[in-house]
């Protein structure tokens, strides 16, 4: 089997890390153990691709490297599981072994522990209701904070859900009544505004007793946007000033909330030293990986509410897992238990779908609310319609919407060849950035810069971020919009790529180099603050950064721009999925253009992100003792 591992490595099916890990595990067995070594190599590879575990049933009995001179056949499932169960390096759930085998799923011990603890805590929270409350007072607050909606915004078009239901009001009731709640919805559905009302509701129901509320998100950029949104919503809330003043004014990254450094796994707050909080609100849930969310929920006391926000259709986290999608059970129709439906109707006046008689409803169902009404996109919006088709996996319909909406807010353009890319970009960029540096006022510069953002799928290649940023700089320099006489030229936009707690700069923050009138017009990098002002940073103080006229779709998560130009590659790649296309389109507030090839686009929309884990089965059992695998 060592020969087989070498073959897989030689064909670049395995990385050097995969190969060394397999040999390490093989050495621990004390014998040849070729099937154990292969399983170890594959779990390392799958972990690198974002999976939580290796589902042995997928590769079992199949050929690896088919079509080559050196194919490797995996063992059949039953004997493979038997071999692993008898191995000294693989144990059952709860045992202290490097590998953990649960059914057909093989875990690295650390990731089994993250998943099992997260599942256990969330299940406990999902099954627990809070103590008794004053129904009359709650009903009055809900009616005042959530008057009948008057917007005629877009809905997601699903006929089985009554769109007359005020789902924001239902979400508020759920977040108040449950120890754990999940509010999902696309951009423009009012998740953060709803949370501001939810917090006001909880404060009002607490009878004047102060609450310790923590706002947090996985990145500094996302935390900053959440903080801005809460502050903006505060003034419009129909509640007493005392309640408004009790709302939190700051948000932090999850790492900072837990008291960790940029790389440290050890945190100040953990399962044996809980956070001093009564309510925790977590935004951008789709960006959170398994390890981080597991550590966070372990650090939250049982007495505190946990409210998780996100868009279940967005890209999953860069690190392991698709945790938010598993928690929401993406693709499942929203139905609730009879008790929840009756209580919700009595206290909110809203009707929600009920599960059929005799059908099991897992506690997770009563904790999840999806916001369906979009307050950003008008009826008939191309962005909304194309995004909906992409989520449904209907590539031809999405492409048709983009190609026929010539004057709308979403358009399609055939991808130019690498040779024609410069000229095609030049026409687009000159219009967008003509007045980019007509002033040195940071507010104006940022406003003009944010008129357009180029989003790429790849980092390398003719359509990758590196090359596109080079072309943009070249175009703007030749048009005399910028002067590249120094690396820190005025107008250079930079993206922070690593948290720097000392400088208070976080992964995803964007700054622009401008002359500092208080420093002899020397270059400084200006960063906007949540309060609406700007911070100046010496270029030499920046740690990890990159130019950001263009950025990857992954890096754009948690951000929004007036206009988006989405640049697809000229060939298919595993990175291209419907979640990525959806995320790119929904970064745009007003206008999006997709440059691509039709065959590449259709292939991408047909492909979903599928990451192996046991979390969804643990949270959404079918009621017959088995997990839900639909």
Coordinates of C-alpha atoms in Angstrom, one line a residue, residues 40 114 241 301 307 313 357 360 363 416 433 456 458 467 490 512 517-518 568 580 600 625:
X40 CA -5.7 8.2 6.8
X114 CA -15.6 19.8 17.7
X241 CA -35.1 56.0 24.9
X301 CA -23.5 30.0 29.5
X307 CA -29.0 34.2 18.1
X313 CA -27.3 29.9 0.4
X357 CA -50.5 15.0 11.6
X360 CA -42.1 13.9 13.6
X363 CA -36.7 20.6 17.9
X416 CA -13.4 38.4 -23.6
X433 CA -13.2 55.6 -11.9
X456 CA -12.9 37.0 -9.4
X458 CA -9.4 32.5 -8.9
X467 CA -3.6 39.7 -13.1
X490 CA -2.3 57.9 -3.8
X512 CA -7.1 53.6 0.6
X517 CA -2.7 67.0 5.3
X518 CA -1.7 66.8 9.0
X568 CA -15.7 34.0 -14.3
X580 CA -20.2 31.0 -5.3
X600 CA -18.8 27.3 -17.6
X625 CA -33.7 6.6 15.4

